[in-house]
Short mmCIF file of C-alpha atoms and ligand atoms in Angstrom, two decimals:
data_model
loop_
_atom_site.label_atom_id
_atom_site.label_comp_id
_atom_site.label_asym_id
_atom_site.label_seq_id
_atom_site.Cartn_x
_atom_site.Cartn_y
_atom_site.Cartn_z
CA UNK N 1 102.38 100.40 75.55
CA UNK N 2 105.82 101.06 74.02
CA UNK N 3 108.42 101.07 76.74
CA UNK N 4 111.99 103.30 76.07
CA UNK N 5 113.62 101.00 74.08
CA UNK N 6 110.99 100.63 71.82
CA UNK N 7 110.76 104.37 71.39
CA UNK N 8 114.09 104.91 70.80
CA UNK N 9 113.82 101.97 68.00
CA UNK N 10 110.67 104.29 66.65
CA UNK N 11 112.71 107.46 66.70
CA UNK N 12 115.88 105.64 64.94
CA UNK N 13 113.59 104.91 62.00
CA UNK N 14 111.68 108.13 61.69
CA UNK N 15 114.80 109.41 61.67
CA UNK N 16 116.15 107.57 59.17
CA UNK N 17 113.40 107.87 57.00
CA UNK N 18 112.34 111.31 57.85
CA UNK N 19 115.34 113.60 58.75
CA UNK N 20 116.33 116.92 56.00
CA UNK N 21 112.17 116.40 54.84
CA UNK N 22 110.61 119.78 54.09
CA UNK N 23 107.41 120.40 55.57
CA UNK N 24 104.68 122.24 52.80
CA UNK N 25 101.48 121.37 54.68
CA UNK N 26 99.90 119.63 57.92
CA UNK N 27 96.29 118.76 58.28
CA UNK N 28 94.90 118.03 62.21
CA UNK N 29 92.38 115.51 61.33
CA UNK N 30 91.58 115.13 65.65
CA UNK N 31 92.32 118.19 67.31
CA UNK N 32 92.76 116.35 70.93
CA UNK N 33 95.36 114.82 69.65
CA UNK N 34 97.43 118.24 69.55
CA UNK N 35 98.27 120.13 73.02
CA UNK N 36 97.53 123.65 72.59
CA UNK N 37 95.93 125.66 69.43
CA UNK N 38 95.68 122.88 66.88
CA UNK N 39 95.39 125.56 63.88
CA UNK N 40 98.40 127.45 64.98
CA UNK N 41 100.38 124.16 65.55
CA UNK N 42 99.87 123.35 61.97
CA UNK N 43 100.50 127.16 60.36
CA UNK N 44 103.70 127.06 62.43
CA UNK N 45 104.95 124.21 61.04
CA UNK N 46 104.64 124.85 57.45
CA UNK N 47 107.89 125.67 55.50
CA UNK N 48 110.02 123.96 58.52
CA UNK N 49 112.56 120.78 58.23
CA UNK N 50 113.01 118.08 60.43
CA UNK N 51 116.47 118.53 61.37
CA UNK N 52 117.26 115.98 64.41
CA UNK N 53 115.96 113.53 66.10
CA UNK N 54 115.93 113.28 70.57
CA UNK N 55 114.30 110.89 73.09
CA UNK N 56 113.67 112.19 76.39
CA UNK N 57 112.33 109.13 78.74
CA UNK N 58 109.55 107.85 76.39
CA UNK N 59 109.22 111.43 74.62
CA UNK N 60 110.32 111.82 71.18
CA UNK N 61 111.52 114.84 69.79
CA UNK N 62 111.55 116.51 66.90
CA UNK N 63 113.95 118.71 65.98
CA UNK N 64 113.12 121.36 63.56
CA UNK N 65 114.49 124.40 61.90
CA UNK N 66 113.75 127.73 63.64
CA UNK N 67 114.68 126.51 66.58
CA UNK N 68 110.96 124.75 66.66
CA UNK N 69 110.68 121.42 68.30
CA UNK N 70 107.84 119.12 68.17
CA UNK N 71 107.09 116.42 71.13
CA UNK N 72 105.84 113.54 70.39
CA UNK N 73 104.34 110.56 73.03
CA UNK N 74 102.49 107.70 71.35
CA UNK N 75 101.14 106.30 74.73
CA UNK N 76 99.08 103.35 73.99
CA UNK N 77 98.52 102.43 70.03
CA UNK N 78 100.38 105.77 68.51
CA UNK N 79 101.95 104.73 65.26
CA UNK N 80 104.06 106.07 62.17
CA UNK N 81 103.49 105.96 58.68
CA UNK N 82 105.92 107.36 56.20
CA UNK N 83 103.50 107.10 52.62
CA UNK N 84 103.14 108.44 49.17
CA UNK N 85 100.70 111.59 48.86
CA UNK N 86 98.60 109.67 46.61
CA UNK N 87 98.37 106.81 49.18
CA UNK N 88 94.32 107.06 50.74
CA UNK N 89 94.39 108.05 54.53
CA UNK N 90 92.89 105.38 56.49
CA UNK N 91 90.48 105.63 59.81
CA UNK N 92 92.79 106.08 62.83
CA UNK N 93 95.00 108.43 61.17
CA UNK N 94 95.02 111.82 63.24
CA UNK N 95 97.57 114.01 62.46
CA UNK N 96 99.12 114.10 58.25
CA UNK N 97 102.69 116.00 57.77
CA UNK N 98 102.58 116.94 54.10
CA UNK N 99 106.02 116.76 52.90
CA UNK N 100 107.48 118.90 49.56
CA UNK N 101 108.99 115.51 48.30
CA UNK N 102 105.69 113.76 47.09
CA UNK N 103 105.67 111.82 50.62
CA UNK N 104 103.99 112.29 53.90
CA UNK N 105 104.64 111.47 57.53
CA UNK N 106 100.96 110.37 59.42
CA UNK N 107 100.19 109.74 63.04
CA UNK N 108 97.84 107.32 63.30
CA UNK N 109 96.38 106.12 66.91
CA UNK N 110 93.66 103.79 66.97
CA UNK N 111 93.16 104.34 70.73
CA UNK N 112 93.56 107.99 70.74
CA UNK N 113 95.63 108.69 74.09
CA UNK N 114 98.90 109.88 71.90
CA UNK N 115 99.85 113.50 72.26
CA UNK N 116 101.91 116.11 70.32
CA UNK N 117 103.06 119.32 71.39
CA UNK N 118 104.90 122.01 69.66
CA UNK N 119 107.64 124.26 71.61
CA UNK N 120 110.79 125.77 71.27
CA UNK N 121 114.42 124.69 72.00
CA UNK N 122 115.03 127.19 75.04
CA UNK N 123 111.71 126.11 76.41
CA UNK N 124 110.88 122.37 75.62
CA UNK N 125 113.00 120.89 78.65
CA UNK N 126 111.75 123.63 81.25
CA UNK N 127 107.97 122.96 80.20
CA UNK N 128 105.41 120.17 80.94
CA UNK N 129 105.53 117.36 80.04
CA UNK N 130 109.28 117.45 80.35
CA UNK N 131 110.05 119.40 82.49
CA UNK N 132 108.06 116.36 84.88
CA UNK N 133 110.42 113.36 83.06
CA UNK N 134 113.18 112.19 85.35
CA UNK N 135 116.68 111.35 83.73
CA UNK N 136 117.00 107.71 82.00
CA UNK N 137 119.29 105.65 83.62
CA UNK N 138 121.76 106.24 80.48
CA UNK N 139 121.69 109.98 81.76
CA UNK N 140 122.74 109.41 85.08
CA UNK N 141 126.23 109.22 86.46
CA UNK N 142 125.09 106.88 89.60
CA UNK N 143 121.71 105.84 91.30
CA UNK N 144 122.29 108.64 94.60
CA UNK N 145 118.61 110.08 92.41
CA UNK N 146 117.28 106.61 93.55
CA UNK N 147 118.88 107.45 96.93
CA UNK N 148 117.12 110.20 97.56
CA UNK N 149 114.04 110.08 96.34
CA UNK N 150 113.64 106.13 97.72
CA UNK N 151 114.83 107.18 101.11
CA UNK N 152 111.57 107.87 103.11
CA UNK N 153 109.23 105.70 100.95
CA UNK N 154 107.24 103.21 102.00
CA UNK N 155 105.76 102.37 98.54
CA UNK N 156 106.59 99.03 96.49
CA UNK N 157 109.65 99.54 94.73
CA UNK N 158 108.15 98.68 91.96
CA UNK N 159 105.71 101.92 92.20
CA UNK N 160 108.68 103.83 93.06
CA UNK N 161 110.61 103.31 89.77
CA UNK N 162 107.82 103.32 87.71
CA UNK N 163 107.23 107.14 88.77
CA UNK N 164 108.74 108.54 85.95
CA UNK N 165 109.54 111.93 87.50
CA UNK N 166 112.55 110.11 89.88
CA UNK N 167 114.03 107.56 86.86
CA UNK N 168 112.31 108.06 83.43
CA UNK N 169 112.32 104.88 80.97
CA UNK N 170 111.27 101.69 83.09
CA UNK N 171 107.81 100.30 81.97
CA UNK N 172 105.64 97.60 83.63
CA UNK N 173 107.72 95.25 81.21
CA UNK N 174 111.39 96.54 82.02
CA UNK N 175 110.66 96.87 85.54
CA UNK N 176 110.04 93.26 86.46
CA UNK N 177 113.21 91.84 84.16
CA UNK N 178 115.80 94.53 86.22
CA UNK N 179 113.84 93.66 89.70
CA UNK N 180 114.47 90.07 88.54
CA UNK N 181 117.88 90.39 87.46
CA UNK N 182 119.21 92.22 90.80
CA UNK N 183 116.85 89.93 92.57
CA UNK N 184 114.36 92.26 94.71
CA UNK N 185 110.82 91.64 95.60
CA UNK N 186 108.96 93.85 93.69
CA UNK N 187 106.59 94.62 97.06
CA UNK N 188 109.19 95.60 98.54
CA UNK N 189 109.15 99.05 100.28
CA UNK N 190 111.32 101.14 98.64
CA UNK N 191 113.37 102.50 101.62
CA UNK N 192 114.05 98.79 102.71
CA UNK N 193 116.34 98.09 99.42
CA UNK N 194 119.53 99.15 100.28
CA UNK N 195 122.32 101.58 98.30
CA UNK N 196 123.66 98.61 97.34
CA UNK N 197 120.69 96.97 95.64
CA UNK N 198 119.76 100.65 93.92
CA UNK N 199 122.93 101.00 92.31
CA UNK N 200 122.22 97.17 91.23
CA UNK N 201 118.96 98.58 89.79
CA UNK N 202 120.50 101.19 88.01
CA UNK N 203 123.38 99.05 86.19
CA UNK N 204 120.85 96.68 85.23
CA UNK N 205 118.01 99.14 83.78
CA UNK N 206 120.89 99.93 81.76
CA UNK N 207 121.82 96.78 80.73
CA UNK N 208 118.42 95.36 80.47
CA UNK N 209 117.53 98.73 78.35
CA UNK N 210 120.66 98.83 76.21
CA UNK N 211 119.84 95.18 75.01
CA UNK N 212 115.95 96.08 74.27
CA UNK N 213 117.14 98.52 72.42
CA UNK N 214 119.76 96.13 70.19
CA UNK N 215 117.35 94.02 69.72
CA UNK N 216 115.02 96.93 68.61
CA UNK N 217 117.74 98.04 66.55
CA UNK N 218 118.24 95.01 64.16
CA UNK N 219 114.52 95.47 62.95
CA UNK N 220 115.51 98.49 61.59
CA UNK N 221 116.88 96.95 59.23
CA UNK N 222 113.67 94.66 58.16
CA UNK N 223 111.57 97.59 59.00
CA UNK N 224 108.67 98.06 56.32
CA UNK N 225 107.18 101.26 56.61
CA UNK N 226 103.65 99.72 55.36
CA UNK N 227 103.79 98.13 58.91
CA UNK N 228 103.72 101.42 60.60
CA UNK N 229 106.05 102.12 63.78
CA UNK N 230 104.84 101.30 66.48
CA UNK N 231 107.25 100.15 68.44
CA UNK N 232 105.91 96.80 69.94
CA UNK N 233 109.28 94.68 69.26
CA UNK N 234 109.46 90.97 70.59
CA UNK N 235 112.64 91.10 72.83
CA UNK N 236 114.17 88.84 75.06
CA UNK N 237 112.32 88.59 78.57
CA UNK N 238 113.09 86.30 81.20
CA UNK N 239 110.02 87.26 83.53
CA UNK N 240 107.59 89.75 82.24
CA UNK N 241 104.19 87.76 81.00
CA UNK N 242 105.68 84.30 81.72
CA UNK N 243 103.18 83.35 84.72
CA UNK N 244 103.41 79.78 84.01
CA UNK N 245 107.23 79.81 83.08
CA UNK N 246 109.92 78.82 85.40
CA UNK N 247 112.53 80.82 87.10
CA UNK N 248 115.88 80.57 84.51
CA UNK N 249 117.90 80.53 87.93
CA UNK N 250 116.34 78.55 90.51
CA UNK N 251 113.25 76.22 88.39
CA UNK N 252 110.77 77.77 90.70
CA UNK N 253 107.28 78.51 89.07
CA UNK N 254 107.64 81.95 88.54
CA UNK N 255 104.40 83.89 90.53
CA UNK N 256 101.64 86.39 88.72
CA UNK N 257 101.03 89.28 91.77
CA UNK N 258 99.54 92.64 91.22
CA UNK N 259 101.48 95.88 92.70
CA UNK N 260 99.67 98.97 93.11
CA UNK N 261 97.17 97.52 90.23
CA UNK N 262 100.15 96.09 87.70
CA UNK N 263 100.51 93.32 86.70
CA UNK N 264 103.80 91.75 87.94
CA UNK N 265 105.50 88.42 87.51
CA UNK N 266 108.57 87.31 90.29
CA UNK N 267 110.32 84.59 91.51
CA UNK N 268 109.15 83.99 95.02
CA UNK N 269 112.48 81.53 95.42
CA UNK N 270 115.25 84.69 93.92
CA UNK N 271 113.36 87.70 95.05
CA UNK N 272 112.84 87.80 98.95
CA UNK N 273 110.49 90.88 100.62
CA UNK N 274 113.01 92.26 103.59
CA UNK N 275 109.41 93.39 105.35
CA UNK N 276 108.15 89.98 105.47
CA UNK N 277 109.32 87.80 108.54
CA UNK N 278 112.00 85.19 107.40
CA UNK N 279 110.98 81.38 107.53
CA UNK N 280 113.10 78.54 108.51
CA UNK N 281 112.11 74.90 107.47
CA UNK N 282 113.11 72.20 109.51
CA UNK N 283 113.41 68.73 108.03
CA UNK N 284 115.39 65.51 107.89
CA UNK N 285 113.99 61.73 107.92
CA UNK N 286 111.74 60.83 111.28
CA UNK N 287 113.43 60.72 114.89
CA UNK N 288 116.24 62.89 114.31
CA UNK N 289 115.26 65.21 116.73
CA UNK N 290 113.46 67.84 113.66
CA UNK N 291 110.18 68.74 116.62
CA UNK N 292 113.15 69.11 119.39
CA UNK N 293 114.81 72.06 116.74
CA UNK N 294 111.25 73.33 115.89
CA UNK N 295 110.25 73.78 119.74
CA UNK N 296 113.48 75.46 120.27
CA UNK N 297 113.14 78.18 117.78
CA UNK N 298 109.47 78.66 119.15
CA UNK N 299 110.60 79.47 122.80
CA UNK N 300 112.63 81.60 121.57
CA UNK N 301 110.54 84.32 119.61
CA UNK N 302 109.77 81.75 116.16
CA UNK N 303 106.29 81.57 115.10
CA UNK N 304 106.09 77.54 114.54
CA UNK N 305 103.63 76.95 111.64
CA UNK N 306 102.29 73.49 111.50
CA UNK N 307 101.62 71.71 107.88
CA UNK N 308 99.57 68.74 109.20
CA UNK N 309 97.48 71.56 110.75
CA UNK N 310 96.60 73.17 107.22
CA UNK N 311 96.06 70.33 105.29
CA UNK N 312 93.20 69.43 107.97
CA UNK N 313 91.83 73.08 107.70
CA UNK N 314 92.23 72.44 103.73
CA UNK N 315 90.20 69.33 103.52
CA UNK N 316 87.20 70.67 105.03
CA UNK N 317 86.97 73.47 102.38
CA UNK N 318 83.73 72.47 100.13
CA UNK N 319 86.41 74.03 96.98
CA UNK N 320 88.93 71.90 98.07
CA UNK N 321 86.67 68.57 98.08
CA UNK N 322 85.23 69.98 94.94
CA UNK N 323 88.99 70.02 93.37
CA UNK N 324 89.71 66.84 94.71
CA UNK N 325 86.66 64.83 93.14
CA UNK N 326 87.92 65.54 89.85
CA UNK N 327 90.72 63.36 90.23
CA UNK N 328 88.72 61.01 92.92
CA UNK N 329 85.37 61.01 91.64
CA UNK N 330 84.64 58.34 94.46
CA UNK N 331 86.13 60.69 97.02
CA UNK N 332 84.08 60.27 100.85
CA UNK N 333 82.92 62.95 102.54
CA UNK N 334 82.18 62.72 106.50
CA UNK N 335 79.71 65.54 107.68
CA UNK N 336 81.66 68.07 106.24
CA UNK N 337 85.25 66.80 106.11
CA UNK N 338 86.82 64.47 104.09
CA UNK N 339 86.70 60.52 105.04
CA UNK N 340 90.27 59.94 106.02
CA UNK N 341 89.92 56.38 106.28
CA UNK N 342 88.74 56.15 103.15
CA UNK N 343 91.04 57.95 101.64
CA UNK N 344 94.37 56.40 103.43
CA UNK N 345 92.62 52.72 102.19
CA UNK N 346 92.56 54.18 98.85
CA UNK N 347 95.67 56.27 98.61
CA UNK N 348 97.33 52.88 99.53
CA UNK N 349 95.97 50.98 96.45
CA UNK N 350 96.26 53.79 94.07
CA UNK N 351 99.34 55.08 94.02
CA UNK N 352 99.57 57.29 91.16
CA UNK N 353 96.51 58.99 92.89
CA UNK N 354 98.36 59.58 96.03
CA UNK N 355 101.37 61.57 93.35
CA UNK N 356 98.64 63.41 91.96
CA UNK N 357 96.88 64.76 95.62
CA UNK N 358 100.38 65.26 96.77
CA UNK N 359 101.01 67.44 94.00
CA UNK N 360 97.87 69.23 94.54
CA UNK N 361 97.87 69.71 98.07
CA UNK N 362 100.97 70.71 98.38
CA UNK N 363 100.88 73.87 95.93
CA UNK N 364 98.01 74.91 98.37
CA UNK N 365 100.32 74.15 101.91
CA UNK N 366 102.61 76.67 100.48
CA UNK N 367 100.31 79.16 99.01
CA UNK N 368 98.97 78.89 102.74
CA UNK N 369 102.23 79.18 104.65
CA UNK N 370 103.21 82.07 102.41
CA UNK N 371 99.93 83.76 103.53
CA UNK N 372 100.80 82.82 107.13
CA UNK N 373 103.84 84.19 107.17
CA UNK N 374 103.23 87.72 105.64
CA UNK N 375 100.83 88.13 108.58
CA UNK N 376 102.85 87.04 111.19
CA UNK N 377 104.91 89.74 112.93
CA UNK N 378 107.39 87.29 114.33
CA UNK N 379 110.02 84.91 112.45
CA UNK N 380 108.34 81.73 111.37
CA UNK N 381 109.52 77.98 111.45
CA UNK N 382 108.18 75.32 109.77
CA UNK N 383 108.76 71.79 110.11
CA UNK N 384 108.19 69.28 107.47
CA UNK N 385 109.90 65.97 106.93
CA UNK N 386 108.73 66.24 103.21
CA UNK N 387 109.77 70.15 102.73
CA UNK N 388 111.81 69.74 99.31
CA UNK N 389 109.15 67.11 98.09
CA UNK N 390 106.43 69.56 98.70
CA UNK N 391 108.02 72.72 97.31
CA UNK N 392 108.26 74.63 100.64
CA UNK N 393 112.17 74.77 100.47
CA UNK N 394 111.92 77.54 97.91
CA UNK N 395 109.89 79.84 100.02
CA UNK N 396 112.17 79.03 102.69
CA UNK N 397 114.90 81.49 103.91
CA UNK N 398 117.12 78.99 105.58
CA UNK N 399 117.17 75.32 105.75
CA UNK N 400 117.87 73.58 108.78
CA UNK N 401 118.47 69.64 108.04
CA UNK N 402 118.10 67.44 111.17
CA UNK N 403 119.77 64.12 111.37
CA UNK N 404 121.32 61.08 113.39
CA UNK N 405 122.64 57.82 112.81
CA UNK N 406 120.40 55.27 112.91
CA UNK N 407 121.00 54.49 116.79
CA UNK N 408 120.07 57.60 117.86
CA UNK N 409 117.10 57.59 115.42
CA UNK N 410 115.71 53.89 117.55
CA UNK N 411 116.32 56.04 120.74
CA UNK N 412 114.68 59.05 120.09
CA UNK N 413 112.05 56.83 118.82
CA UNK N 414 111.35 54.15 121.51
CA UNK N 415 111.88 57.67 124.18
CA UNK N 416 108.45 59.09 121.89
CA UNK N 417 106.82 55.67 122.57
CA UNK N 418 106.55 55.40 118.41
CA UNK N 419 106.16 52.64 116.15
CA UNK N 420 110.22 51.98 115.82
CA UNK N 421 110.08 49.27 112.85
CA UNK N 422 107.51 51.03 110.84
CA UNK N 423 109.25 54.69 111.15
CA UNK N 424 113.12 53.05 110.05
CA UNK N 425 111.33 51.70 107.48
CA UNK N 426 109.32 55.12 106.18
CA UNK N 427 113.13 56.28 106.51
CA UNK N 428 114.36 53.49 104.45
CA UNK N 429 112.67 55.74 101.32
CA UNK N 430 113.30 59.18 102.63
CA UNK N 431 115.31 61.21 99.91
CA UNK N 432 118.74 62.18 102.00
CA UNK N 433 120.26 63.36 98.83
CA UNK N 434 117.98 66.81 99.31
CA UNK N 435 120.69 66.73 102.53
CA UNK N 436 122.83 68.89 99.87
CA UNK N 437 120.09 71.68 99.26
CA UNK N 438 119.90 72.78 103.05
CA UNK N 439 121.62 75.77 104.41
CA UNK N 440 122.46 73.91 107.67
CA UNK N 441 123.02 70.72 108.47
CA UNK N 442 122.78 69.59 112.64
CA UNK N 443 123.91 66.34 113.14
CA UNK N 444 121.90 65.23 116.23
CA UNK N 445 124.03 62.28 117.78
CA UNK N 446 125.16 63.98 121.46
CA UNK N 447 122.88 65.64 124.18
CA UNK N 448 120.25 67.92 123.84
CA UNK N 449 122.76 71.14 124.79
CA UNK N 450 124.91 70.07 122.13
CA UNK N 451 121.77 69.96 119.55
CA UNK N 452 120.73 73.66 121.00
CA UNK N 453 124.17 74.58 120.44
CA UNK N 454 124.12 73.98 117.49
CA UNK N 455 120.87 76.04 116.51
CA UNK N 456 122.43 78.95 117.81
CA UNK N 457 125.47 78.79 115.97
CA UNK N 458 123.01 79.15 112.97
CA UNK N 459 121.49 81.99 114.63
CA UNK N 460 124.44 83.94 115.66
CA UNK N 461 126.30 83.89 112.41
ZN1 ZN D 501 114.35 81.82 90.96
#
């Protein structure tokens, strides 16, 4: 479906093309297609000039002499041809405007939801279907509309500004780029954004329209009217219909959701849901004192969600196996889990293997934890010593990074009665350049109090 830019692009050109035309005849080939008395629409028009052209949301208007004016909505296919009378109609076209030069102006719509409407200039705005459109963000002087209307609602914001009686001229496409470029979950209820994030919304449906539209504007100049108008433009979009794109901000996988029935694409790393409990992932290289954070945050209030705990549910799922044995054909199942021996003995000698389960579980630990934590009606924590590695930093709210000189690693460890030599040496590999990336750092070399100290200092600020 054309969005506003795109209509304003189609009303440029008939514009261009059509404006100070004479009409002698129109022929309703679909009567439907016209609101009102199709016959009398047609006698009315004859004799009348197109004198101006308007836009109203994704209305265009007609403006014709006698103070006549004709409203046009193409809603899914609607088209315009500008021809030669002696041209042959073809099978969609609905609606022909005869005009006294030797040309003629045709609606065509080969799904048939378009409608036109005849009125008059003291009544068109104060009528449906305008009198239903809500300003376009180049109408209004500040977003206190949004305000207003968003105040009480506990709707997706998304479904909020796609009501076109509050802010006329966002689309399913437009709506995702300016929810992506002021960075707000598109589930999220609309009286949780804040007056600061609306007027956001507002500058950038402006923006993001204005360019649509300049981009719509320089096929004018190519235009062909053979082609028809219909509006559907390639412009530049950084989010809508790129499921298996990446974010251009972050490099997160950009996410495919459905709001309200839409089909919506996000960045679950730039665009946080206020209503969802925040997550905090602990992680750092082994004996640092990561479980001693984690069990912290739990007494007080934090739902702790454990990873080794989901991968165990996840490998007794018959569609996980099933997943699994394409890239382990041999793959060992015990009653109805997965053999871990076998699979640790084989892991070990295939190593490129090992890369490619990692890289599969670990897009379903996160798809998991996400679910997990929308549930959950407290904070969450998670800790994982592999949380960058496994792509659970970018679903992540805040980073905590645990760690201690090597001393106090061999302390902590020999205290947990673990395997000292083999665990320095696992940390020999661990990646502390992803040290950078966290939002805190705790550097766990004093007492215990110290350590919790320094948790809440995270907390307080
Ligand atoms: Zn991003």
């Amino acid at each position: 479906m054309p969005e506003l830019p795109e209509v304003e692009t189609v009303k440029n050109i008939l514009k261009e093309m059509t404006l100070g035309k004479k009409i002698k005849s129109v022929d309703v080939l679909r009567k439907q297609t016209i609101e009102g008395d199709a016959d009398l629409f047609a006698s009315s028009l004859i004799g009348e000039t197109f004198s101006d052209f308007g836009r109203v949301g994704k209305f265009i208007i007609f403006f014709l002499t006698n103070n006549k004016v004709m409203i046009s909505h193409l809603r899914m296919e609607g088209k315009y041809f500008l021809k030669d009378e002696k041209e042959k109609l073809t099978k969609h076209d609905l609606v022909v405007f005869h005009f006294t030069d030797g040309t003629k102006l045709i609606y065509n719509d080969t799904r048939r939801f378009g409608r036109i409407k005849l009125s008059s200039i003291e009544d068109y705005m104060k009528e449906e279907p305008l009198s239903k459109v809500g300003p376009d963000p180049f109408m209004m002087k500040d977003s206190k509309i949004l305000e207003k209307a968003f105040k009480n609602k506990s709707i997706a914001i998304k479904t909020a500004l796609l009501d076109q009686s509050i802010m006329s001229g966002l689309g399913n496409i437009y709506v995702d780029e300016v929810l992506f470029a002021t960075k707000v979950h598109p589930e999220t209820p609309a009286k949780l954004v804040s007056k600061k994030q609306l007027n956001e919304i507002w500058k950038a449906s402006i923006d993001v329209l204005s360019n649509a539209i300049k981009a719509g504007g320089s096929t004018i100049k190519s235009y062909h009217p053979k082609q028809g108008i219909s509006g559907n433009f390639q412009v530049n979009l950084k989010v809508y219909g790129k499921k298996d794109g990446t974010c251009p901000n972050c490099g997160c996988k950009l996410r495919k959701i459905f709001v309200n029935g839409r089909g919506t694409t996000y960045c679950p790393h730039c665009q946080k849901n206020p209503a969802i409990p925040t997550l905090i992932g602990v992680t750092g290289p082994i004996g640092t004192g990561k479980s001693t954070v984690t069990k912290y945050l739990e007494k007080h209030g934090y739902f702790a969600i454990n990873t080794d705990e989901i991968v165990h549910i996840l490998y007794k799922e018959k569609s996980i196996q099933n997943d699994i044995k394409k890239f382990i054909p041999n793959l060992k199942i015990k009653g109805s889990d997965i053999d871990r021996d076998f699979l640790r003995s084989y892991l070990i000698k295939n190593p490129n293997k090992k890369k490619r389960l990692e890289k599969y579980i670990h897009a379903k630990v996160v798809e998991q934890v996400e679910k997990l934590v929308k549930v959950s009606k407290k904070p969450c924590v998670i800790e994982a010593p592999l949380l960058f590695e496994s792509g659970l930093d970018l679903i992540c709210d805040k980073i905590i990074y645990v760690d201690a000189k090597k001393d106090t690693q061999i302390k902590h460890l020999e205290s947990r009665k673990s395997d000292v030599k083999s665990s320095l040496e696992l940390n020999k590999n661990y990646n502390t350049s992803n040290k950078k990336k966290a939002t805190h750092i705790i550097i766990n070399d004093k007492d215990v109090a110290n350590l919790y100290k320094q948790v809440d200092s995270i907390f307080c600020k």
